[in-house]
PDB file of C-alpha atoms and ligand atoms in Angstrom:
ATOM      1  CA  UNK A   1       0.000   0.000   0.000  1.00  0.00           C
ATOM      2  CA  UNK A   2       1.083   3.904  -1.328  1.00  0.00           C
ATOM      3  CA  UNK A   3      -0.423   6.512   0.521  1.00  0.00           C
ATOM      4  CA  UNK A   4       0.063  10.477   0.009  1.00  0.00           C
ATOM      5  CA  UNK A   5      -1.086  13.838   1.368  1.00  0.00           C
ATOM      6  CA  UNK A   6      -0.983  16.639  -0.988  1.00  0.00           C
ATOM      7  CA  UNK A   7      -1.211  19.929   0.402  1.00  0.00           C
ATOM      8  CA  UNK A   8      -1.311  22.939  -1.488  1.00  0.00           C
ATOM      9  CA  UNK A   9       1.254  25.411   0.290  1.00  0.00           C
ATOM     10  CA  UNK A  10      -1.545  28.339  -0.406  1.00  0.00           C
ATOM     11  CA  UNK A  11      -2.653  28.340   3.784  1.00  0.00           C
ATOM     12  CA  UNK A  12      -2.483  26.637   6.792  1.00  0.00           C
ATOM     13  CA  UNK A  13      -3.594  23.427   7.143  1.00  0.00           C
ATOM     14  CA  UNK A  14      -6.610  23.040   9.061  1.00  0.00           C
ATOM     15  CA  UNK A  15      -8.764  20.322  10.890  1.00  0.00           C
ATOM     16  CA  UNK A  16      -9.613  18.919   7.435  1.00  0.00           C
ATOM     17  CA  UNK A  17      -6.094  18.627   6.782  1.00  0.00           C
ATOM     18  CA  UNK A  18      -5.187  17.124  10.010  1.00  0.00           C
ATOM     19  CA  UNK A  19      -7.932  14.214   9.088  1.00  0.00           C
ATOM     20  CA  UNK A  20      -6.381  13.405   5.747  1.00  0.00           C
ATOM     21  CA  UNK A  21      -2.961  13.290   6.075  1.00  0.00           C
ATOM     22  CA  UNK A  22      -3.801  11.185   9.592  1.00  0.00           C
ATOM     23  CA  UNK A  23      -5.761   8.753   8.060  1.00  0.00           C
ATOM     24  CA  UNK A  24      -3.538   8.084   4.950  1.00  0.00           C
ATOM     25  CA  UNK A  25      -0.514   7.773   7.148  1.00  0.00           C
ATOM     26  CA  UNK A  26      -2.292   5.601   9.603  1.00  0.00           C
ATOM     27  CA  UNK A  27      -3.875   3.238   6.818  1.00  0.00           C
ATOM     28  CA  UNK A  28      -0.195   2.994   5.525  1.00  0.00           C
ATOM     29  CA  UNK A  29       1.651   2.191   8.734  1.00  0.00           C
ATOM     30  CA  UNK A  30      -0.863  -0.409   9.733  1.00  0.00           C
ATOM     31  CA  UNK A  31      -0.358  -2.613   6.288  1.00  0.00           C
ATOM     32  CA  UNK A  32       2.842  -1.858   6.613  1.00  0.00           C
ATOM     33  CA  UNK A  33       3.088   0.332   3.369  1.00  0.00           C
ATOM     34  CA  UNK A  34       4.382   3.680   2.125  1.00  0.00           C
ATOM     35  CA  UNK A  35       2.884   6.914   3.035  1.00  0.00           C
ATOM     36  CA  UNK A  36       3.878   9.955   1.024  1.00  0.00           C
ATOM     37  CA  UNK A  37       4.214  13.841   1.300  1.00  0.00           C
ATOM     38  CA  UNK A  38       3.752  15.716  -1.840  1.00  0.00           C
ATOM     39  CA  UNK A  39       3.822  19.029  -2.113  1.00  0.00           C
ATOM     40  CA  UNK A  40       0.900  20.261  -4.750  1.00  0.00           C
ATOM     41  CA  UNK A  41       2.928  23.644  -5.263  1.00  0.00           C
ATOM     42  CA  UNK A  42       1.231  23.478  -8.940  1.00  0.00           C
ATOM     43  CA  UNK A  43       0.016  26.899  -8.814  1.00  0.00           C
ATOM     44  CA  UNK A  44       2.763  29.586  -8.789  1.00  0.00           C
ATOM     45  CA  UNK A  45       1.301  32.645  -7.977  1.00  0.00           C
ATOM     46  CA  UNK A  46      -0.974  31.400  -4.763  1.00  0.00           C
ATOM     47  CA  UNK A  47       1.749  28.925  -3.525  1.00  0.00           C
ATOM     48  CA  UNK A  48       4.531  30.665  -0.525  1.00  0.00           C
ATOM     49  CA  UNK A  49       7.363  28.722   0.575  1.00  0.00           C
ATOM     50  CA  UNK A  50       6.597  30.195   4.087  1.00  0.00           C
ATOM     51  CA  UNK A  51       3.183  27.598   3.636  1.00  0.00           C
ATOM     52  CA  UNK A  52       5.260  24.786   2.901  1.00  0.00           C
ATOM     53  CA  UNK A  53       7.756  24.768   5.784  1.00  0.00           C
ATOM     54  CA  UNK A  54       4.458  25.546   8.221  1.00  0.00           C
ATOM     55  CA  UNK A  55       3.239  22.005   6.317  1.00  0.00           C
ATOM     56  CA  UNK A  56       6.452  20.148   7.551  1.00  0.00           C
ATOM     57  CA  UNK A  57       6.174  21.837  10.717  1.00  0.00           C
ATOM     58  CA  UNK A  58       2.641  20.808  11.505  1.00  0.00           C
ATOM     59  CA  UNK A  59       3.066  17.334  10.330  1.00  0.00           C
ATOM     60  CA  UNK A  60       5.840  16.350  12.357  1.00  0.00           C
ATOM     61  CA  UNK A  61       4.282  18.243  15.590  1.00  0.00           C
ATOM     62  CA  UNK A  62       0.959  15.541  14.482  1.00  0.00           C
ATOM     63  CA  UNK A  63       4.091  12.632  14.551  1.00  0.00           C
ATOM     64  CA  UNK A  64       3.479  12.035  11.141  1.00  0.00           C
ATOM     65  CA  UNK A  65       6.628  10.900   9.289  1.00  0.00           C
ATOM     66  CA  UNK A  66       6.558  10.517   5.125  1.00  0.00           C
ATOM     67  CA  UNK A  67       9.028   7.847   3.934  1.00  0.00           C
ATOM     68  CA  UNK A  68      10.250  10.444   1.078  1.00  0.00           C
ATOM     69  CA  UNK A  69      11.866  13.958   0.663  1.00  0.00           C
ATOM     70  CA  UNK A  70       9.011  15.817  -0.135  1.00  0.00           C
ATOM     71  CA  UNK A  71       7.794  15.759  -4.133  1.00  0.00           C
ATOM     72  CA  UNK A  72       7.276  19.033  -5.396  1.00  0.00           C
ATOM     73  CA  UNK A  73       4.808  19.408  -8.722  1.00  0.00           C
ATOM     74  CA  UNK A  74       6.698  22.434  -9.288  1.00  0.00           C
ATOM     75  CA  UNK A  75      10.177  20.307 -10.254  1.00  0.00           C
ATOM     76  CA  UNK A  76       7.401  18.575 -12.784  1.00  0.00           C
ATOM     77  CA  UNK A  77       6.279  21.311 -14.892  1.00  0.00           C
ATOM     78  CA  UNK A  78       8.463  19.500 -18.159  1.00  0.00           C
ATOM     79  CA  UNK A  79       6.825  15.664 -17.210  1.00  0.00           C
ATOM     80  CA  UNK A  80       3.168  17.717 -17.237  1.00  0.00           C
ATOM     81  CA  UNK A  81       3.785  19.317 -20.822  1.00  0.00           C
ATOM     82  CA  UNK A  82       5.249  16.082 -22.180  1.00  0.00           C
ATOM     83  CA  UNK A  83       1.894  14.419 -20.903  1.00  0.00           C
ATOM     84  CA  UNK A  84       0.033  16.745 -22.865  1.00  0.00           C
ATOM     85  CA  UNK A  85       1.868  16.396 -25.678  1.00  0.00           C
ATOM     86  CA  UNK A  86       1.260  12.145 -26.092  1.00  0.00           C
ATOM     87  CA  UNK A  87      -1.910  12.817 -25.325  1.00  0.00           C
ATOM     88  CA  UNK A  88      -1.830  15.661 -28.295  1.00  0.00           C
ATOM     89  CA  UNK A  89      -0.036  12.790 -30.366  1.00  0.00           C
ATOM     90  CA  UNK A  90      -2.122  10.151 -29.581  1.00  0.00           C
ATOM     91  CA  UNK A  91      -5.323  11.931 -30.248  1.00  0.00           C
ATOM     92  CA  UNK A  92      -4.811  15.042 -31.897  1.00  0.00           C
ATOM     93  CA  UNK A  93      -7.463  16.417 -29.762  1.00  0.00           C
ATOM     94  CA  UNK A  94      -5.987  19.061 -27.778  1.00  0.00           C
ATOM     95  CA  UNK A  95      -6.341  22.647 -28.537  1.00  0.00           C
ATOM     96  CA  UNK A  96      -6.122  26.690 -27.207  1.00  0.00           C
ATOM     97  CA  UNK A  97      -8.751  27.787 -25.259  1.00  0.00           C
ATOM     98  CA  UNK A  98      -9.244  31.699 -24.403  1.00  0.00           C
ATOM     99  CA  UNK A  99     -12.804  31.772 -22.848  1.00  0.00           C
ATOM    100  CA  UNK A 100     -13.180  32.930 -19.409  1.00  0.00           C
ATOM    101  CA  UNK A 101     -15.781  31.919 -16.564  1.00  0.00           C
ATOM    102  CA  UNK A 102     -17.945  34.422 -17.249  1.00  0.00           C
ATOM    103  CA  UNK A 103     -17.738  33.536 -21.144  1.00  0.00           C
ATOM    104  CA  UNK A 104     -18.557  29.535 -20.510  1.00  0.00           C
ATOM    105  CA  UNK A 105     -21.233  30.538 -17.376  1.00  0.00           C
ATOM    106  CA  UNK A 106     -23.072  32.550 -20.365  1.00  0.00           C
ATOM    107  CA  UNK A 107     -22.866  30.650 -22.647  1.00  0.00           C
ATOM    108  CA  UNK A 108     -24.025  27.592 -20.620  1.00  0.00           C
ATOM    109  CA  UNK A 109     -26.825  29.464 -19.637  1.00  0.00           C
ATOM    110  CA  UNK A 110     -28.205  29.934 -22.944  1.00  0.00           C
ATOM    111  CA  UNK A 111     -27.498  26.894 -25.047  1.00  0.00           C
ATOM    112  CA  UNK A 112     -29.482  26.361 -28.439  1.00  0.00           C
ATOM    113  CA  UNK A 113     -31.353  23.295 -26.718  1.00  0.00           C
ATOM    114  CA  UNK A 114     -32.702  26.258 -23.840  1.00  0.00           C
ATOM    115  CA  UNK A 115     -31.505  24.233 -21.175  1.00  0.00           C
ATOM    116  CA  UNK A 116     -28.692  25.096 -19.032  1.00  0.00           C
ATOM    117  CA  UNK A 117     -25.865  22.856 -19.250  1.00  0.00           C
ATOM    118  CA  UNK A 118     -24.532  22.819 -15.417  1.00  0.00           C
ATOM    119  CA  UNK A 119     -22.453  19.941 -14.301  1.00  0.00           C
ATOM    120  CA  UNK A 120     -21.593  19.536 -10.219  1.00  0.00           C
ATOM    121  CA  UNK A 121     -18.464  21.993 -10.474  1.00  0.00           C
ATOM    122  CA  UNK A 122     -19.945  24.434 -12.789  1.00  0.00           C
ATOM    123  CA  UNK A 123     -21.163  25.407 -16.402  1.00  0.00           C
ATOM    124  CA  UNK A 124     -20.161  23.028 -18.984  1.00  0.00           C
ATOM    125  CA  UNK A 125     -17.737  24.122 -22.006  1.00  0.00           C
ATOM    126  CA  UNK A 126     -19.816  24.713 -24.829  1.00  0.00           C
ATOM    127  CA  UNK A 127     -16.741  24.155 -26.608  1.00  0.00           C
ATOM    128  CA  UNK A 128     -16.620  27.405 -28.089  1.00  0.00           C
ATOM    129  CA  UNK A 129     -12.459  27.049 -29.037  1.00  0.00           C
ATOM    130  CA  UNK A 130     -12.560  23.972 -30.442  1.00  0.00           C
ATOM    131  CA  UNK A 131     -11.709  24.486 -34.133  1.00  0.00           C
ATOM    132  CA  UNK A 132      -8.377  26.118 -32.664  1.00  0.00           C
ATOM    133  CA  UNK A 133      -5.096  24.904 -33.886  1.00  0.00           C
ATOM    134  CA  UNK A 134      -2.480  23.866 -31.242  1.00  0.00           C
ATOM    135  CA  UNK A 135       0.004  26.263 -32.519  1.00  0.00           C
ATOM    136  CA  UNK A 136      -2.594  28.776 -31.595  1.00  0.00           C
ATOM    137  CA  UNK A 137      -1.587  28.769 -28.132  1.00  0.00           C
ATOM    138  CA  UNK A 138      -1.062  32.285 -25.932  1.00  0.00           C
ATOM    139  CA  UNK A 139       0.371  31.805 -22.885  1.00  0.00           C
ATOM    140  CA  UNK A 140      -3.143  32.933 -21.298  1.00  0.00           C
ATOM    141  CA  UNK A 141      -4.363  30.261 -23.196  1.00  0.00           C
ATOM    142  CA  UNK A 142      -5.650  27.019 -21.303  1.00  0.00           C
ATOM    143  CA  UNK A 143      -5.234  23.946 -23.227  1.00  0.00           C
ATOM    144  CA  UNK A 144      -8.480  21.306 -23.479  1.00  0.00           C
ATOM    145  CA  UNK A 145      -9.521  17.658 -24.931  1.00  0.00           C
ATOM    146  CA  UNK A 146     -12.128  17.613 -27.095  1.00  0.00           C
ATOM    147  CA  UNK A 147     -14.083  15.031 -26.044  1.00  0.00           C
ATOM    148  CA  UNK A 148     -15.534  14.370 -29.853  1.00  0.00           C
ATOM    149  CA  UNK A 149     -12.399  13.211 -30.806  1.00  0.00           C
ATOM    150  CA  UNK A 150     -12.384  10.498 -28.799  1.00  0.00           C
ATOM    151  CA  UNK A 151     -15.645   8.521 -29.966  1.00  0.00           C
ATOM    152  CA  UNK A 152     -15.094   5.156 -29.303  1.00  0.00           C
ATOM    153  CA  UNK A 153     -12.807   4.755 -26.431  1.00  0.00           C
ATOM    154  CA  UNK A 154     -14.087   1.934 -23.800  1.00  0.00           C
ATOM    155  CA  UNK A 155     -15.868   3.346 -20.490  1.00  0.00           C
ATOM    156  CA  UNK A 156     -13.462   2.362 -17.234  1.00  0.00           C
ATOM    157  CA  UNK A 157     -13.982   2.051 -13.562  1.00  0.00           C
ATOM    158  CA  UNK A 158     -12.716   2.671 -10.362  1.00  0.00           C
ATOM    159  CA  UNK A 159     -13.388   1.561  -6.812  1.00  0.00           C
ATOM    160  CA  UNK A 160     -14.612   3.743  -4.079  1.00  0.00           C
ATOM    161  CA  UNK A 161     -13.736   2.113  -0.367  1.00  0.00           C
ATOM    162  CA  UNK A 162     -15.668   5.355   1.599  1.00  0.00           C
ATOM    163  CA  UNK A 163     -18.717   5.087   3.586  1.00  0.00           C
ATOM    164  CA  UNK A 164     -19.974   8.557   1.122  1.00  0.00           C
ATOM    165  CA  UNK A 165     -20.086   6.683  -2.251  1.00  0.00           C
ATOM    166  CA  UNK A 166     -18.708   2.992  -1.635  1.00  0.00           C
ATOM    167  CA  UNK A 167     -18.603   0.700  -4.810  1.00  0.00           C
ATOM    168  CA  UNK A 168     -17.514   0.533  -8.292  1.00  0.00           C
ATOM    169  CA  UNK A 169     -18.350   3.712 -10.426  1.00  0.00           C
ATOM    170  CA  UNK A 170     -18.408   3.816 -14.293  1.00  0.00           C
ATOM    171  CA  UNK A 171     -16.236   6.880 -16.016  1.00  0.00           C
ATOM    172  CA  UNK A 172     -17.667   6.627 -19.655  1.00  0.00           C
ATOM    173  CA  UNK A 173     -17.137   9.515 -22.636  1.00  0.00           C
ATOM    174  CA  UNK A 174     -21.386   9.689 -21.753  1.00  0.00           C
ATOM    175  CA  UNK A 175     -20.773  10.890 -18.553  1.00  0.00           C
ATOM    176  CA  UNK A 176     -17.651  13.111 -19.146  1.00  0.00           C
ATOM    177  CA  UNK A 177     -20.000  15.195 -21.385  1.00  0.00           C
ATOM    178  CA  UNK A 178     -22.717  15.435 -18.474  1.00  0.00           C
ATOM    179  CA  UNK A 179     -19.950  16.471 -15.666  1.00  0.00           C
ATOM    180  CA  UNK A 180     -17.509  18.814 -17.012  1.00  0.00           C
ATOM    181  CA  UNK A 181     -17.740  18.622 -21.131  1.00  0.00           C
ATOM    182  CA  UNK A 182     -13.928  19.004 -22.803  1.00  0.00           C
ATOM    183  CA  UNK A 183     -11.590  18.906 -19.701  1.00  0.00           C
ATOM    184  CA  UNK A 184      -9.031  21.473 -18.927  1.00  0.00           C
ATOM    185  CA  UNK A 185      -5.412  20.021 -19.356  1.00  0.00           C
ATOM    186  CA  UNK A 186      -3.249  23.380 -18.473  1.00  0.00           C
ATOM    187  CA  UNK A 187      -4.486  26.514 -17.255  1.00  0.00           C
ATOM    188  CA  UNK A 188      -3.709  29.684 -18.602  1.00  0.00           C
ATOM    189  CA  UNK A 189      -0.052  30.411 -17.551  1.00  0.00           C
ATOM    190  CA  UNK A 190       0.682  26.699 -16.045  1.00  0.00           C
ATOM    191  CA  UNK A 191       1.946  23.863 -16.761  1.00  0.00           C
ATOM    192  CA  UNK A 192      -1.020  21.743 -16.724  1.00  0.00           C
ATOM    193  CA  UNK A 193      -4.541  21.473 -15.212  1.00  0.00           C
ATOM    194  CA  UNK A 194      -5.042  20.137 -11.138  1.00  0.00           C
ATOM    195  CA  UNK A 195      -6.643  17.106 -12.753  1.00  0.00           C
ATOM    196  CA  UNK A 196      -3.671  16.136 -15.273  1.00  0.00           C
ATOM    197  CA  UNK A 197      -1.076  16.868 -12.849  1.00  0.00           C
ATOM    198  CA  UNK A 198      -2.213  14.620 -10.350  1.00  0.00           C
ATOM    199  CA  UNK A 199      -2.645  11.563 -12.670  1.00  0.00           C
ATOM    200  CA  UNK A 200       0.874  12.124 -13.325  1.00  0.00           C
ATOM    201  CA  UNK A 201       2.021  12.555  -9.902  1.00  0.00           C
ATOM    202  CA  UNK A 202      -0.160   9.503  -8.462  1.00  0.00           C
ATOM    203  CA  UNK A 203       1.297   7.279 -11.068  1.00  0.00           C
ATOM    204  CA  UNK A 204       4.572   8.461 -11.397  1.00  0.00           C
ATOM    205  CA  UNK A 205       4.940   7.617  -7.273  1.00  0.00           C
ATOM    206  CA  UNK A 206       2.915   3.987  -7.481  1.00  0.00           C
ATOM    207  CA  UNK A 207      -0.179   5.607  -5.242  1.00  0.00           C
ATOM    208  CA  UNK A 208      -2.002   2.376  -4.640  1.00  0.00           C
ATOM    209  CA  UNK A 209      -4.726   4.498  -2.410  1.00  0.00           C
ATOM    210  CA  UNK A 210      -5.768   7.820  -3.159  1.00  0.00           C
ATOM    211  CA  UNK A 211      -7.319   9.038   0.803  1.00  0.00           C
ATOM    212  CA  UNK A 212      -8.657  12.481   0.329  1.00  0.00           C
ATOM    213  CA  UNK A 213     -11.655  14.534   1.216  1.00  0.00           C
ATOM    214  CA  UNK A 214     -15.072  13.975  -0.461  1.00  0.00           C
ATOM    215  CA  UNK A 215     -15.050  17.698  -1.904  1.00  0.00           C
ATOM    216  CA  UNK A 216     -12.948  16.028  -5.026  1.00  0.00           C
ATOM    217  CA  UNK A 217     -15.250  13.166  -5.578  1.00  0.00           C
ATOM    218  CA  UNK A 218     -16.199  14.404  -8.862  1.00  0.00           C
ATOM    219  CA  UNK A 219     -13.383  15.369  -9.884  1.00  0.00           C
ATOM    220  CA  UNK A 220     -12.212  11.439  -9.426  1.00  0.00           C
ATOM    221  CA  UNK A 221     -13.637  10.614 -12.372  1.00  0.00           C
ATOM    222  CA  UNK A 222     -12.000  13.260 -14.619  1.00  0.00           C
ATOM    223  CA  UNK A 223      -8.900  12.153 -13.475  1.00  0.00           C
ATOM    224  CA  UNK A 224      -9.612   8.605 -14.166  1.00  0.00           C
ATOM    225  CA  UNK A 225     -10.760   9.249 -17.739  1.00  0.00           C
ATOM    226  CA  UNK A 226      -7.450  10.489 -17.885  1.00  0.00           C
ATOM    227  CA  UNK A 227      -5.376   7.856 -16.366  1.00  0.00           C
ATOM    228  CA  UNK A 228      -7.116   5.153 -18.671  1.00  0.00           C
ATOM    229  CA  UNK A 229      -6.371   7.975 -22.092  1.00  0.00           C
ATOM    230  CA  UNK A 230      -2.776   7.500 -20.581  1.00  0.00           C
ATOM    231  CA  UNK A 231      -2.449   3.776 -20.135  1.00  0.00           C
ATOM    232  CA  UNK A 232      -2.132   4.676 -16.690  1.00  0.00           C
ATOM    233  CA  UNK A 233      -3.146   2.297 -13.580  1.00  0.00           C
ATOM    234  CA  UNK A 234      -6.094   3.510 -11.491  1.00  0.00           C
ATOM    235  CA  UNK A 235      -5.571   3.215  -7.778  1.00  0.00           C
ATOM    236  CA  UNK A 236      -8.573   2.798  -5.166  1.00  0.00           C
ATOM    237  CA  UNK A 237     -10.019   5.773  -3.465  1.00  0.00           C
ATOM    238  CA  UNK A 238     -11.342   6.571  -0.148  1.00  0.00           C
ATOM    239  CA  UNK A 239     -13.434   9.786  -0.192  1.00  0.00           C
ATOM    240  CA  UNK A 240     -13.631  10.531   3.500  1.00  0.00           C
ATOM    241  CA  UNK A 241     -16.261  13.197   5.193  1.00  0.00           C
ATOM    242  CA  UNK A 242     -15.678  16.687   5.595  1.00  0.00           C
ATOM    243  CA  UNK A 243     -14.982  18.188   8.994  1.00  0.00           C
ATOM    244  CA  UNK A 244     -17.353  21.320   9.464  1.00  0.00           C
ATOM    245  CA  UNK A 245     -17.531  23.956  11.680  1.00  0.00           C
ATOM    246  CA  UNK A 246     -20.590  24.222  13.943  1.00  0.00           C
ATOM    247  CA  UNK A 247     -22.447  25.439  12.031  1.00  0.00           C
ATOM    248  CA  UNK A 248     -22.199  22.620   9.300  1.00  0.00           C
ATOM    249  CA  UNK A 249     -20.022  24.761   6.532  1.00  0.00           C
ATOM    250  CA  UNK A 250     -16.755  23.548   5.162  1.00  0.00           C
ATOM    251  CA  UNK A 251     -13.346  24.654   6.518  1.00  0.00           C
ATOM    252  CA  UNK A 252     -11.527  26.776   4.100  1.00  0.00           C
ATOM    253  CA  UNK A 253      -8.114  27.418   3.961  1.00  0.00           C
ATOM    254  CA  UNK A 254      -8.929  30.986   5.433  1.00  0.00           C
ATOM    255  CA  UNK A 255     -10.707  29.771   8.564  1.00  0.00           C
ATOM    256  CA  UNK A 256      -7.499  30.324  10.540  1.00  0.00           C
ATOM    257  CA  UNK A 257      -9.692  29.464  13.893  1.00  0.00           C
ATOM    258  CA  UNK A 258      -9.170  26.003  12.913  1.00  0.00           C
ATOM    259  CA  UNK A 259      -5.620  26.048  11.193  1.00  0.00           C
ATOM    260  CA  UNK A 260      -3.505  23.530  13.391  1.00  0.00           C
ATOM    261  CA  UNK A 261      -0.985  26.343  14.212  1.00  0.00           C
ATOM    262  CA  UNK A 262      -3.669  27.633  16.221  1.00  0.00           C
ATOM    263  CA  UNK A 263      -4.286  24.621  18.135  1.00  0.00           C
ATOM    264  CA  UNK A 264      -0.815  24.278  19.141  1.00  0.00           C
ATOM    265  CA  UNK A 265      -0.660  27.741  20.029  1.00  0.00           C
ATOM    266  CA  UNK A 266      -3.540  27.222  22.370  1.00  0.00           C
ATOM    267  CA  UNK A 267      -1.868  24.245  23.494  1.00  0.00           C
ATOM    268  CA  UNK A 268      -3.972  21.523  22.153  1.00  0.00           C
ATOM    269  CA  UNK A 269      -1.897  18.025  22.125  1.00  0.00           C
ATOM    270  CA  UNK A 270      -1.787  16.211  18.647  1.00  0.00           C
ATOM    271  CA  UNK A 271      -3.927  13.364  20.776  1.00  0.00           C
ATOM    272  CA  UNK A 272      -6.834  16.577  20.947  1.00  0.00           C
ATOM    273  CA  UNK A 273      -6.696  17.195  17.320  1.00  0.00           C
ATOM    274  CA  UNK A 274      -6.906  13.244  16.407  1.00  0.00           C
ATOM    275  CA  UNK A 275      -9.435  13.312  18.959  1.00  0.00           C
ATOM    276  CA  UNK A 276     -11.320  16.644  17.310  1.00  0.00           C
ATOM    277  CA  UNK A 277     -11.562  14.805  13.825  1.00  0.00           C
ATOM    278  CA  UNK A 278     -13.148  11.437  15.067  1.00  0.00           C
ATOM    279  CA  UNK A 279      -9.997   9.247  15.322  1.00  0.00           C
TER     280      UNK A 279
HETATM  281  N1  LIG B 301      -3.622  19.558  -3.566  1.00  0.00           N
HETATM  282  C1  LIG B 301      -5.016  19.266  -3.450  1.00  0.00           C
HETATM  283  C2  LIG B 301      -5.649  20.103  -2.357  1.00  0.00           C
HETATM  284  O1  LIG B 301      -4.945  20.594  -1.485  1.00  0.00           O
HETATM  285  C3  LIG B 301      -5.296  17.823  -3.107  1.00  0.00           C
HETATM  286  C4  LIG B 301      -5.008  16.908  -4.197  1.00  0.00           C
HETATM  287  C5  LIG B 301      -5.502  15.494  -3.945  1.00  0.00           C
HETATM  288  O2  LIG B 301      -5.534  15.029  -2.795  1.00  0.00           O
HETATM  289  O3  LIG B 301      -5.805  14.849  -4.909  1.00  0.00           O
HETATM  290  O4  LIG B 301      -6.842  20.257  -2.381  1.00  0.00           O
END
C-alpha cells in the first residue's frame, strides 16, 4: 500500500487537513506500506514557501513521518507538458482555449437546446475554441480535450472504499459530457490542469490508495478518464467526510480558527486534534 497527502502550500492546514494526512498515514503504517508527502505547489502565484515549511512543521508536531523527501509538482512542470503532448499525439485532440468563466457561465446558460448545461463543479464548455489549432496557443491560453475526438474509447472504472459513495463507479465519454464537457489540461499560464497533474504525480509515485476529502469526488472521475487515455493504472479511493464547523459549513483554507498552528498555540496536544476529527 502507497499513501500520500498533498497539500497545497496556499494556507495553513486546518482540521480537514489534520484528518487526511492522519488517516492516509495511519492506513499505511498499519499494512505496513508507504505513506507519502507531496507538495501540490502546482500553482505559482498562490503557492509561498513560508506555507510549505508551516506544512512540515505541523506534520511532524501531528508525529506524522513521510518515507520520502518531499515531491514538489513544481520540479514537474516538463513531465506535465510532455503528458500533454502524447496525449496531443495520440489523439490530436488538444487545442487553445481563451474563454473565461464568465464567457462559458453565459454561454451555458443559454445553449441552443434552452436548457442550461450545469455539471456539479460548474457550467459546462460549450466548446466554443474547439476548431483552434495547437500552434494557436497564448500563454493565457488554457489547453483542453475535445471530447468528440475520442468517440469510441471503452468506459473504465474505479473503486470507491468510503462510507460517502462505496462501490464501483463507471467513467464513460457519456458521462464526461454530463460532468464537465472538454476537460481542462493546463491553465492559462501553467503547466497543466489540477486534474492532469495529479494523474501524473499519483502514477509516477505507485499511489495504490488515493485518501482524500469527499469535496474532489467528482473530480475522481475526470482524473480517471485520464489515467485510462494515458495507459495509466487507477488506484482505489477513499473519499472521506468533511470536517465542518458548527455550524455545518466547510473549513476553508482561510478559517485560521481552525488552522492547526492555532491549536498548538492554544496548546492543544496532537492526541486533541486526532481526537477533534473522530480518530
Ligand atoms: N492539492 C489538493 C488540495 O490541497 C489535493 C489533491 C488530492 O488530494 O488529490 O486540495
Amino acid at each position: 500500500m502507497i499513501t500520500r497527502f498533498a497539500p497545497s502550500p496556499t494556507g495553513p492546514l486546518h482540521l480537514g487537513h489534520a484528518y487526511s494526512a492522519l488517516l492516509a498515514h495511519d492506513m499505511a503504517r498499519a499494512a505496513g506500506g508507504r505513506f507519502l508527502l507531496r507538495i501540490d505547489d502546482l500553482d505559482a502565484s498562490r503557492s509561498r514557501p513560508h506555507w510549505e515549511t508551516q506544512i512540515y512543521d505541523d506534520l511532524a508536531w501531528l508525529g506524522l513521518t513521510w518515507d520520502n523527501p518531499p515531491i514538489c509538482q513544481s520540479q514537474r512542470f516538463a513531465h506535465y507538458t510532455s503528458m500533454i503532448v502524447q496525449l496531443h499525439g495520440q489523439t490530436a485532440a488538444v487545442y487553445p482555449c481563451s474563454c473565461k468563466r464568465r464567457d462559458i457561465q453565459a454561454a451555458a446558460s443559454a445553449p441552443q437546446e434552452g436548457v442550461a448545461q450545469f455539471g456539479p463543479d460548474g457550467p459546462i464548455y460549450p466548446g466554443t475554441c474547439r476548431a483552434r489549432a495547437m500552434q494557436s496557443r497564448q500563454p493565457t491560453d488554457a489547453l483542453r480535450l475535445n471530447l468528440d475526438k475520442l468517440n469510441g474509447i471503452n468506459p473504465t472504472t474505479f473503486k470507491e472504499l468510503g462510507p460517502l459513495h462505496a462501490g464501483s463507479h463507471s467513467v464513460s465519454l457519456a458521462a464526461m459530457r454530463t460532468l464537465v464537457g472538454d476537460p481542462v489540461l493546463a491553465r492559462a499560464n501553467m503547466a497543466a490542469s489540477y486534474n492532469l497533474a495529479i494523474v501524473f504525480d499519483d502514477a509516477m509515485d505507485g499511489v495504490t490508495h488515493v485518501i482524500r476529502g469527499a469535496d474532489l469526488f467528482e473530480a475522481t472521475h475526470v482524473q480517471v478518464f485520464l489515467q485510462s487515455l494515458l495507459g495509466y493504472e487507477t488506484p482505489l479511493y477513499l473519499h472521506h467526510d468533511l470536517i465542518r464547523d458548527e455550524a455545518g459549513k466547510r473549513l476553508a483554507k482561510r478559517d485560521d480558527a481552525r488552522a492547526i498552528a492555532t491549536y498548538r498555540a492554544e496548546g492543544k496536544t496532537p492526541q486533541d486534534i486526532r481526537a477533534m476529527v473522530g480518530l
